[in-house]
Tab-separated table of C-alpha atoms and ligand atoms in Angstrom:
chain	number	residue	atom	x	y	z
A	1	UNK	CA	-15.024	-31.121	-14.539
A	2	UNK	CA	-17.591	-31.051	-17.351
A	3	UNK	CA	-16.370	-31.841	-20.827
A	4	UNK	CA	-19.476	-30.401	-22.480
A	5	UNK	CA	-21.233	-27.487	-20.889
A	6	UNK	CA	-24.416	-26.080	-22.422
A	7	UNK	CA	-25.971	-23.055	-20.725
A	8	UNK	CA	-29.198	-21.252	-21.593
A	9	UNK	CA	-29.066	-22.460	-25.195
A	10	UNK	CA	-31.909	-21.363	-27.463
A	11	UNK	CA	-32.619	-21.401	-31.176
A	12	UNK	CA	-35.369	-19.349	-32.712
A	13	UNK	CA	-36.740	-19.831	-36.218
A	14	UNK	CA	-38.887	-16.742	-36.819
A	15	UNK	CA	-41.319	-16.674	-33.927
A	16	UNK	CA	-40.803	-20.372	-33.117
A	17	UNK	CA	-38.430	-21.402	-30.326
A	18	UNK	CA	-37.062	-24.749	-31.553
A	19	UNK	CA	-34.679	-25.001	-28.575
A	20	UNK	CA	-35.732	-23.125	-25.488
A	21	UNK	CA	-33.252	-22.284	-22.739
A	22	UNK	CA	-31.545	-25.688	-22.568
A	23	UNK	CA	-28.761	-26.283	-20.044
A	24	UNK	CA	-26.874	-29.484	-19.248
A	25	UNK	CA	-23.367	-30.781	-18.684
A	26	UNK	CA	-21.645	-33.977	-19.798
A	27	UNK	CA	-18.557	-35.362	-18.137
A	28	UNK	CA	-15.719	-36.783	-20.246
A	29	UNK	CA	-16.531	-40.286	-21.441
A	30	UNK	CA	-20.238	-39.998	-20.727
A	31	UNK	CA	-22.783	-41.197	-23.299
A	32	UNK	CA	-26.026	-39.233	-23.233
A	33	UNK	CA	-29.004	-40.065	-25.398
A	34	UNK	CA	-31.689	-37.538	-26.325
A	35	UNK	CA	-35.268	-38.741	-26.523
A	36	UNK	CA	-38.289	-36.713	-27.571
A	37	UNK	CA	-41.103	-36.619	-30.103
A	38	UNK	CA	-40.865	-35.225	-33.640
A	39	UNK	CA	-40.139	-31.524	-33.491
A	40	UNK	CA	-38.881	-31.576	-29.877
A	41	UNK	CA	-35.654	-29.828	-30.912
A	42	UNK	CA	-33.164	-32.725	-30.785
A	43	UNK	CA	-31.678	-32.144	-34.243
A	44	UNK	CA	-31.492	-28.405	-33.711
A	45	UNK	CA	-29.667	-28.905	-30.409
A	46	UNK	CA	-27.177	-31.308	-31.989
A	47	UNK	CA	-26.671	-29.007	-34.985
A	48	UNK	CA	-25.756	-26.138	-32.651
A	49	UNK	CA	-23.245	-28.325	-30.812
A	50	UNK	CA	-21.832	-29.341	-34.204
A	51	UNK	CA	-21.512	-25.673	-35.271
A	52	UNK	CA	-23.956	-26.374	-38.118
A	53	UNK	CA	-26.484	-23.917	-36.673
A	54	UNK	CA	-25.885	-20.701	-34.804
A	55	UNK	CA	-27.502	-20.369	-31.386
A	56	UNK	CA	-29.924	-17.484	-30.879
A	57	UNK	CA	-28.870	-17.366	-27.256
A	58	UNK	CA	-26.739	-19.190	-24.713
A	59	UNK	CA	-23.284	-20.733	-24.659
A	60	UNK	CA	-21.618	-24.038	-25.496
A	61	UNK	CA	-18.261	-24.938	-24.006
A	62	UNK	CA	-16.227	-27.982	-24.993
A	63	UNK	CA	-13.486	-28.833	-22.548
A	64	UNK	CA	-13.774	-25.332	-21.130
A	65	UNK	CA	-13.458	-23.588	-24.534
A	66	UNK	CA	-16.366	-21.584	-25.994
A	67	UNK	CA	-17.462	-23.392	-29.138
A	68	UNK	CA	-18.793	-20.667	-31.393
A	69	UNK	CA	-16.083	-19.471	-33.737
A	70	UNK	CA	-13.434	-21.618	-32.077
A	71	UNK	CA	-11.731	-23.959	-34.529
A	72	UNK	CA	-9.750	-25.824	-31.898
A	73	UNK	CA	-12.903	-26.874	-30.060
A	74	UNK	CA	-14.569	-27.896	-33.345
A	75	UNK	CA	-11.651	-30.132	-34.273
A	76	UNK	CA	-12.397	-32.329	-31.300
A	77	UNK	CA	-15.924	-33.119	-32.511
A	78	UNK	CA	-17.180	-35.874	-34.825
A	79	UNK	CA	-20.634	-35.477	-36.346
A	80	UNK	CA	-23.204	-37.834	-37.843
A	81	UNK	CA	-26.263	-35.902	-39.025
A	82	UNK	CA	-29.098	-36.201	-41.530
A	83	UNK	CA	-26.824	-34.506	-44.081
A	84	UNK	CA	-24.016	-37.012	-44.623
A	85	UNK	CA	-21.410	-34.196	-44.995
A	86	UNK	CA	-19.810	-36.353	-47.724
A	87	UNK	CA	-18.644	-35.319	-51.195
A	88	UNK	CA	-20.903	-37.368	-53.470
A	89	UNK	CA	-18.491	-37.386	-56.413
A	90	UNK	CA	-15.634	-38.745	-54.331
A	91	UNK	CA	-15.279	-42.392	-53.354
A	92	UNK	CA	-15.809	-43.505	-49.775
A	93	UNK	CA	-12.050	-43.845	-49.324
A	94	UNK	CA	-11.358	-40.409	-50.864
A	95	UNK	CA	-13.901	-38.830	-48.535
A	96	UNK	CA	-12.223	-40.355	-45.495
A	97	UNK	CA	-8.721	-39.503	-46.698
A	98	UNK	CA	-9.705	-35.906	-47.389
A	99	UNK	CA	-11.091	-35.633	-43.863
A	100	UNK	CA	-7.922	-37.226	-42.462
A	101	UNK	CA	-5.757	-34.700	-44.328
A	102	UNK	CA	-7.886	-31.801	-43.108
A	103	UNK	CA	-7.277	-32.927	-39.540
A	104	UNK	CA	-3.607	-33.824	-40.046
A	105	UNK	CA	-4.257	-37.487	-39.281
A	106	UNK	CA	-2.411	-40.507	-40.726
A	107	UNK	CA	-4.525	-41.763	-43.657
A	108	UNK	CA	-3.986	-45.395	-42.639
A	109	UNK	CA	-6.907	-45.012	-40.226
A	110	UNK	CA	-9.252	-44.759	-43.225
A	111	UNK	CA	-8.756	-48.420	-44.187
A	112	UNK	CA	-9.384	-49.510	-40.605
A	113	UNK	CA	-12.576	-47.485	-40.450
A	114	UNK	CA	-13.854	-48.766	-43.809
A	115	UNK	CA	-13.383	-52.236	-42.340
A	116	UNK	CA	-15.137	-51.221	-39.112
A	117	UNK	CA	-18.241	-49.975	-40.925
A	118	UNK	CA	-18.251	-52.987	-43.269
A	119	UNK	CA	-17.372	-51.133	-46.457
A	120	UNK	CA	-13.795	-52.246	-47.089
A	121	UNK	CA	-14.820	-53.873	-50.372
A	122	UNK	CA	-16.733	-50.766	-51.538
A	123	UNK	CA	-14.173	-48.124	-50.593
A	124	UNK	CA	-13.300	-47.334	-54.235
A	125	UNK	CA	-16.887	-46.586	-55.204
A	126	UNK	CA	-18.347	-43.106	-55.425
A	127	UNK	CA	-20.639	-42.127	-52.595
A	128	UNK	CA	-23.213	-40.917	-55.178
A	129	UNK	CA	-23.911	-44.579	-55.988
A	130	UNK	CA	-24.379	-45.617	-52.362
A	131	UNK	CA	-27.680	-46.335	-50.658
A	132	UNK	CA	-28.741	-44.128	-47.761
A	133	UNK	CA	-27.605	-46.741	-45.228
A	134	UNK	CA	-24.202	-47.183	-46.874
A	135	UNK	CA	-23.650	-43.423	-47.019
A	136	UNK	CA	-24.594	-43.254	-43.351
A	137	UNK	CA	-21.927	-45.839	-42.516
A	138	UNK	CA	-19.304	-43.836	-44.465
A	139	UNK	CA	-20.475	-40.768	-42.603
A	140	UNK	CA	-19.962	-42.548	-39.272
A	141	UNK	CA	-16.451	-43.524	-40.381
A	142	UNK	CA	-15.826	-39.886	-41.342
A	143	UNK	CA	-17.003	-38.796	-37.901
A	144	UNK	CA	-14.407	-41.102	-36.330
A	145	UNK	CA	-11.399	-40.392	-38.601
A	146	UNK	CA	-9.822	-37.730	-36.399
A	147	UNK	CA	-10.513	-39.665	-33.181
A	148	UNK	CA	-12.697	-36.907	-31.718
A	149	UNK	CA	-13.250	-36.668	-28.002
A	150	UNK	CA	-16.898	-35.697	-28.586
A	151	UNK	CA	-19.196	-37.545	-30.941
A	152	UNK	CA	-22.566	-36.047	-31.942
A	153	UNK	CA	-24.950	-38.541	-33.517
A	154	UNK	CA	-28.334	-37.512	-34.863
A	155	UNK	CA	-30.550	-40.586	-35.264
A	156	UNK	CA	-27.727	-43.036	-35.961
A	157	UNK	CA	-30.107	-46.007	-36.238
A	158	UNK	CA	-32.696	-44.500	-38.576
A	159	UNK	CA	-32.993	-45.787	-42.144
A	160	UNK	CA	-30.654	-48.749	-41.762
A	161	UNK	CA	-31.332	-52.343	-42.781
A	162	UNK	CA	-30.855	-55.110	-40.211
A	163	UNK	CA	-27.223	-55.760	-41.161
A	164	UNK	CA	-26.311	-52.072	-41.039
A	165	UNK	CA	-28.283	-51.645	-37.836
A	166	UNK	CA	-26.331	-54.431	-36.157
A	167	UNK	CA	-23.067	-52.950	-37.375
A	168	UNK	CA	-23.983	-49.447	-36.214
A	169	UNK	CA	-25.065	-50.830	-32.819
A	170	UNK	CA	-21.774	-52.705	-32.445
A	171	UNK	CA	-19.592	-49.760	-33.511
A	172	UNK	CA	-21.395	-47.378	-31.153
A	173	UNK	CA	-21.197	-49.800	-28.234
A	174	UNK	CA	-17.412	-49.861	-28.658
A	175	UNK	CA	-16.893	-46.098	-28.307
A	176	UNK	CA	-16.254	-46.518	-24.609
A	177	UNK	CA	-13.912	-43.634	-23.783
A	178	UNK	CA	-15.534	-40.922	-25.888
A	179	UNK	CA	-18.132	-38.396	-24.839
A	180	UNK	CA	-21.236	-39.025	-26.924
A	181	UNK	CA	-24.495	-37.147	-27.421
A	182	UNK	CA	-26.932	-39.086	-29.596
A	183	UNK	CA	-30.566	-38.571	-30.507
A	184	UNK	CA	-32.816	-41.482	-31.344
A	185	UNK	CA	-36.439	-42.580	-31.440
A	186	UNK	CA	-35.278	-46.125	-30.731
A	187	UNK	CA	-35.732	-46.340	-26.962
A	188	UNK	CA	-34.438	-49.884	-26.758
A	189	UNK	CA	-31.106	-49.161	-28.423
A	190	UNK	CA	-30.912	-45.741	-26.821
A	191	UNK	CA	-31.238	-47.088	-23.278
A	192	UNK	CA	-28.737	-49.829	-24.101
A	193	UNK	CA	-26.187	-47.292	-25.402
A	194	UNK	CA	-26.676	-44.565	-22.794
A	195	UNK	CA	-25.198	-43.773	-19.409
A	196	UNK	CA	-27.638	-40.921	-19.214
A	197	UNK	CA	-30.932	-40.011	-20.832
A	198	UNK	CA	-32.135	-36.508	-21.619
A	199	UNK	CA	-35.802	-36.032	-22.469
A	200	UNK	CA	-36.902	-33.118	-24.691
A	201	UNK	CA	-40.322	-31.716	-25.376
A	202	UNK	CA	-41.248	-28.570	-27.316
A	203	UNK	CA	-37.682	-27.303	-27.276
A	204	UNK	CA	-37.149	-27.763	-23.557
A	205	UNK	CA	-35.159	-30.269	-21.592
A	206	UNK	CA	-37.859	-31.853	-19.450
A	207	UNK	CA	-35.994	-34.772	-17.895
A	208	UNK	CA	-32.506	-36.000	-17.080
A	209	UNK	CA	-32.026	-39.567	-15.804
A	210	UNK	CA	-29.267	-42.138	-15.387
A	211	UNK	CA	-29.905	-45.000	-17.836
A	212	UNK	CA	-29.572	-47.558	-15.039
A	213	UNK	CA	-32.679	-46.057	-13.420
A	214	UNK	CA	-34.546	-48.112	-16.013
A	215	UNK	CA	-34.365	-51.836	-15.384
A	216	UNK	CA	-36.356	-52.522	-18.541
A	217	UNK	CA	-37.092	-50.473	-21.618
A	218	UNK	CA	-40.699	-50.278	-20.368
A	219	UNK	CA	-39.494	-48.070	-17.517
A	220	UNK	CA	-38.003	-45.655	-20.050
A	221	UNK	CA	-41.177	-45.793	-22.126
A	222	UNK	CA	-43.273	-44.859	-19.076
A	223	UNK	CA	-40.950	-41.962	-18.239
A	224	UNK	CA	-41.053	-40.813	-21.870
A	225	UNK	CA	-44.849	-40.852	-21.886
A	226	UNK	CA	-44.976	-38.861	-18.657
A	227	UNK	CA	-42.374	-36.283	-19.641
A	228	UNK	CA	-42.699	-35.993	-23.399
A	229	UNK	CA	-46.345	-36.884	-24.013
A	230	UNK	CA	-47.326	-39.442	-26.655
A	231	UNK	CA	-45.849	-42.830	-27.315
A	232	UNK	CA	-42.236	-43.406	-28.315
A	233	UNK	CA	-41.015	-45.941	-30.845
A	234	UNK	CA	-39.467	-49.017	-29.232
A	235	UNK	CA	-37.006	-51.137	-31.171
A	236	UNK	CA	-37.858	-49.209	-34.307
A	237	UNK	CA	-41.597	-49.977	-34.115
A	238	UNK	CA	-44.434	-48.223	-32.384
A	239	UNK	CA	-45.651	-49.956	-29.286
B	1	LIG	N1	-34.385	-24.605	-40.597
B	1	LIG	C1	-35.536	-24.499	-39.941
B	1	LIG	N2	-36.395	-23.513	-40.198
B	1	LIG	C2	-37.558	-23.384	-39.531
B	1	LIG	N3	-37.949	-24.229	-38.547
B	1	LIG	C3	-37.135	-25.242	-38.248
B	1	LIG	C4	-35.894	-25.438	-38.928
B	1	LIG	N4	-35.284	-26.542	-38.405
B	1	LIG	C5	-36.127	-27.007	-37.450
B	1	LIG	N5	-37.220	-26.233	-37.370
B	1	LIG	C6	-38.315	-26.408	-36.430
B	1	LIG	O1	-37.770	-26.543	-35.138
B	1	LIG	C7	-38.479	-27.516	-34.396
B	1	LIG	C8	-37.512	-28.571	-33.902
B	1	LIG	O2	-37.077	-29.326	-35.003
B	1	LIG	P1	-35.980	-30.469	-34.842
B	1	LIG	O3	-35.697	-30.988	-36.214
B	1	LIG	O4	-34.857	-29.957	-34.049
B	1	LIG	O5	-36.778	-31.543	-33.981
B	1	LIG	P2	-36.410	-33.064	-33.678
B	1	LIG	O6	-36.661	-33.274	-32.231
B	1	LIG	O7	-35.064	-33.388	-34.191
B	1	LIG	O8	-37.519	-33.813	-34.527
B	1	LIG	P3	-37.472	-35.244	-35.293
B	1	LIG	O9	-37.598	-36.273	-34.223
B	1	LIG	O10	-38.695	-35.164	-36.166
B	1	LIG	O11	-36.197	-35.319	-36.072
B	1	LIG	C9	-39.588	-28.039	-35.316
B	1	LIG	O12	-40.785	-27.350	-35.028
B	1	LIG	C10	-39.085	-27.683	-36.682
B	1	LIG	O13	-40.158	-27.485	-37.571
């Protein structure tokens, strides 16, 4: 049975259809990566799944439960988006502990996660003093605090230095049993992370492929060019 089921999902901003009649299903434990050019609708799709944006049309079901307005379904989701969702005036540790309390989770997990994202020594510092990359790592830890079954990651690799990038890549590669939907422009890391690749263009889902269809990243690049138009970024740089 599908763990995530998206049917006929659309999002309209004025006269513009940012997400246009998108349908797909993810099985439990599957990692799907969304590729597509700027403005394809990836963030908007993820924001709807994260209950951060209201769909104009269509349905989202998580483990059989309709998502919209359903707190139980939302509790099973961890989110990493462009907005860090952190309280800037709180320390990294306080942010994680607050999130743990909200979800009724033992706060001991917060220390483990600070270690995991490489911020154990900076846990007592306010997030307002953190760089973008550091805040992103705290945000990833926050997304994992309540051990969600579904993880939604919008451009997890963007804006990170090499050390943070390696850490993010390692943490994400170790999320084996979770269902993950991630968007990225980094085809190399995306193909490496994914079981399945969804291609978006102009709000529509234009392709759906198993990651092992691509023996090399070049295969994914060719498919991207055919389906999405234009050239993708590979390994963080344009080809
Ligand atoms: N709040 C908003 N109000 C109006 N238009 C929006 C809003 N958010 C997104 N859009 C529009 O919806 C379309 C899809 O945007 P979205 O951010 O989802 O694309 P994306 O695939 O994530 O792009 P990128 O790769 O640049 O992050 C774009 O045309 C964008 O301008």
